[in-house]
Tab-separated table of C-alpha atoms in Angstrom:
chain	number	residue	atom	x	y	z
A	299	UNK	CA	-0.743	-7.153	3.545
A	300	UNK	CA	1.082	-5.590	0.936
A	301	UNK	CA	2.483	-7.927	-2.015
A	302	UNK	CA	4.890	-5.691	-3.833
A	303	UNK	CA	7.536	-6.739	-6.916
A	304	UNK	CA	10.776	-6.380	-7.017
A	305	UNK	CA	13.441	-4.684	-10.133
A	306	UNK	CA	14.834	-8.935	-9.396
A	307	UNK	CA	11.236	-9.903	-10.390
A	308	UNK	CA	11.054	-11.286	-6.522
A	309	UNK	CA	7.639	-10.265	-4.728
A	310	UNK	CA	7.972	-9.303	-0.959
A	311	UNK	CA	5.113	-8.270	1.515
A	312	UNK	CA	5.771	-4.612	1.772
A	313	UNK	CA	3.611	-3.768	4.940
A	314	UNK	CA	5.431	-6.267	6.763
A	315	UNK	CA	8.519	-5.292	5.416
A	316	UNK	CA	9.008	-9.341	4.861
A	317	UNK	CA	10.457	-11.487	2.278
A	318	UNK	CA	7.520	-13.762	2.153
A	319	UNK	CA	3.794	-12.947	1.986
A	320	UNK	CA	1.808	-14.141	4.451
A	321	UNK	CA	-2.381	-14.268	3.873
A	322	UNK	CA	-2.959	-15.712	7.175
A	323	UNK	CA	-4.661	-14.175	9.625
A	324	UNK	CA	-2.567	-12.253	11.808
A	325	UNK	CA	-2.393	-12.043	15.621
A	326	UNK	CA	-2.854	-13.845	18.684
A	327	UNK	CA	-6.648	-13.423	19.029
A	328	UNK	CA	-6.564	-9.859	17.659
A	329	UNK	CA	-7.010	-9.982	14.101
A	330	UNK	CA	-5.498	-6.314	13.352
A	331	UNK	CA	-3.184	-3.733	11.532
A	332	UNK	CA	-1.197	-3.531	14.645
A	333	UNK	CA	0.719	-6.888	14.608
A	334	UNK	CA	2.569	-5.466	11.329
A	335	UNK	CA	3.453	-2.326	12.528
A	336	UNK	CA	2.256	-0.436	15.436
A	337	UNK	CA	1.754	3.009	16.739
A	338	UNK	CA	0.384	5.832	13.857
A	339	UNK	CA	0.852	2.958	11.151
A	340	UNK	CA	-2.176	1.346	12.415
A	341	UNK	CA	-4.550	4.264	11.066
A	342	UNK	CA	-2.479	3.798	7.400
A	343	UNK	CA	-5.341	1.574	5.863
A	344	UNK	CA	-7.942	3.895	6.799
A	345	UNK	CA	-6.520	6.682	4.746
A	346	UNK	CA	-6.605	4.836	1.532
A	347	UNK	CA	-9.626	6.700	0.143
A	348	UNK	CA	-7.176	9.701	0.172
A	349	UNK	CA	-7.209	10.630	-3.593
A	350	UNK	CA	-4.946	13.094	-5.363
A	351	UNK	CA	-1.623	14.668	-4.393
A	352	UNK	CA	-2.762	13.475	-0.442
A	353	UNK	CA	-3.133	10.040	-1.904
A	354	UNK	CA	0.122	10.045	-4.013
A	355	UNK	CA	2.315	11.053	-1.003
A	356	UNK	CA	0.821	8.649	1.320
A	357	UNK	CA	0.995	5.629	-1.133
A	358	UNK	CA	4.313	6.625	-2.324
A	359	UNK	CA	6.567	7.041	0.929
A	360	UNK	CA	5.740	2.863	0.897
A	361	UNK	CA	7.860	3.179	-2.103
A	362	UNK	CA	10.253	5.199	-0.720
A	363	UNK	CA	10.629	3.558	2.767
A	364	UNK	CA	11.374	0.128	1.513
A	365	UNK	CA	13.674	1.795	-1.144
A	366	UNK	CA	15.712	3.538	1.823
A	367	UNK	CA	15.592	0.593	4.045
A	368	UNK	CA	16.706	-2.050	1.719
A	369	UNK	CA	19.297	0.498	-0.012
A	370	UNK	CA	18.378	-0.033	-3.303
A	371	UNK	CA	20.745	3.324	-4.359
A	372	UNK	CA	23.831	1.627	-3.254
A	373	UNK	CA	26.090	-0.878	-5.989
A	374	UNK	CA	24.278	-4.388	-5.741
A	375	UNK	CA	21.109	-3.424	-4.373
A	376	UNK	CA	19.152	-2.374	-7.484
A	377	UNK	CA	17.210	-5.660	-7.440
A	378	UNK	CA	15.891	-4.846	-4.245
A	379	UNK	CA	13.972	-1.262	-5.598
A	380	UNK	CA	10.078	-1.573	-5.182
A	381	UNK	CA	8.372	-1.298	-8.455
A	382	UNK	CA	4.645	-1.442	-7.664
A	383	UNK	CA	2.478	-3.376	-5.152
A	384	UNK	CA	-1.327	-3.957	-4.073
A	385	UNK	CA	-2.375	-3.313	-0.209
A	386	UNK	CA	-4.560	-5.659	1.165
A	387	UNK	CA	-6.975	-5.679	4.210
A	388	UNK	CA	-8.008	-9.230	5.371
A	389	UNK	CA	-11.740	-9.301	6.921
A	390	UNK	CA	-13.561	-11.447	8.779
A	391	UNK	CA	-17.014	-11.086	10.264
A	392	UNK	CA	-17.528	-11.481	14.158
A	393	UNK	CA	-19.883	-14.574	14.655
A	394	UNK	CA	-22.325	-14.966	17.254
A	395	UNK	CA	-20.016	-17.680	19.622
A	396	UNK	CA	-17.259	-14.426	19.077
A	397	UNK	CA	-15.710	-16.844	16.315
A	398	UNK	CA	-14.750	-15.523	12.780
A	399	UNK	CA	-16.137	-16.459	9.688
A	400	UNK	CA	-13.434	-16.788	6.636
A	401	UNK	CA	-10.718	-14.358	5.915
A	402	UNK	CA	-11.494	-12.342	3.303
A	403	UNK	CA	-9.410	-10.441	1.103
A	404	UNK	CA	-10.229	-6.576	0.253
A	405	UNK	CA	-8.626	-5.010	-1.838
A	406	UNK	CA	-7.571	-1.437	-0.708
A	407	UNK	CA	-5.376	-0.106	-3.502
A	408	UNK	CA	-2.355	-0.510	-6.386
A	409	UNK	CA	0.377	1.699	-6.823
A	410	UNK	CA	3.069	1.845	-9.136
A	411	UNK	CA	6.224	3.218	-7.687
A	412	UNK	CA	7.558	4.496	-10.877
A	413	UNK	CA	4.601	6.297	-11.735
A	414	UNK	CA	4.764	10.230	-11.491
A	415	UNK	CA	0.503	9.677	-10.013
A	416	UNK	CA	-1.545	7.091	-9.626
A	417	UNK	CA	-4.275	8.820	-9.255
A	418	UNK	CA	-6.840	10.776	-11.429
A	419	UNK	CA	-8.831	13.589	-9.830
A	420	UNK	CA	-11.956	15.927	-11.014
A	421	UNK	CA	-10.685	19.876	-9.645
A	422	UNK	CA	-13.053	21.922	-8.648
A	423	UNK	CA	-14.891	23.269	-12.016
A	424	UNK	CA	-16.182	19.568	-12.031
A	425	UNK	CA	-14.151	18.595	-15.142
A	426	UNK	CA	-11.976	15.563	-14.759
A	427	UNK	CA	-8.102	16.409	-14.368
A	428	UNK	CA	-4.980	13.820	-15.397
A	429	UNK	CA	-2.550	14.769	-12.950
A	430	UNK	CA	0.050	12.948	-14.479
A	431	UNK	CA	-0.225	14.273	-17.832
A	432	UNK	CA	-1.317	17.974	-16.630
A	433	UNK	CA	-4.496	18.016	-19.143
A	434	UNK	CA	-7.927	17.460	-19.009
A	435	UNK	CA	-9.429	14.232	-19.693
């Protein structure tokens, strides 16, 4: 789940590509990534430890997707351009009976769409390196 914000100020569930955000469980008995989107997109949340420039194309074509999709570029659409959002994974433990125990929610990770980076990585001399600002820290 993916609650982004709007340029209108509207908020809009991102992953789901849905007007409305949804922190119910999903699925018929399959609590999953899958029900939102399937094939490779179902690996997407486990690739959010992906830091740097890996992280900052993976988070960003989000951005860019619902930008393209919702035609934000075109007269009257620039209340529809993504400005930042937070990706959620819901959890619930497996009880003994095969029940679930309550949904949790775990945050993954925040991105800001207008941001150059969101990210700040240590290179390889073990120094820590601002990406967006080109400098060390």
């Amino acid at each position: 789940i993916a609650p982004g914000q709007l340029a209108d100020g509207s908020i809009v569930d991102v992953w789901s590509k849905s007007d409305e955000v949804n922190w119910n469980m999903p699925g018929a008995g399959a609590p999953c990534t899958s029900t939102a989107r399937a094939g490779r997109w179902r690996s997407y949340p486990y690739l959010a430890e992906l830091e740097g420039e890996d992280g900052e194309v993976l988070w960003s074509y989000l951005c860019r997707q619902w930008d393209e999709e919702n035609r934000v570029h075109e007269a009257g659409n620039e209340g529809k351009k993504l400005l930042k959002f937070n990706f959620f994974m819901l959890q619930a433990d497996v009880k003994p009976n095969m029940g679930f125990s309550a949904t949790r929610k775990r945050l993954i990770h925040s991105h800001d769409c207008l941001s150059k980076t969101n990210f700040v990585e240590k290179d390889d001399g073990n120094e820590t390196f601002d990406f967006a600002k080109g400098e060390e820290l």
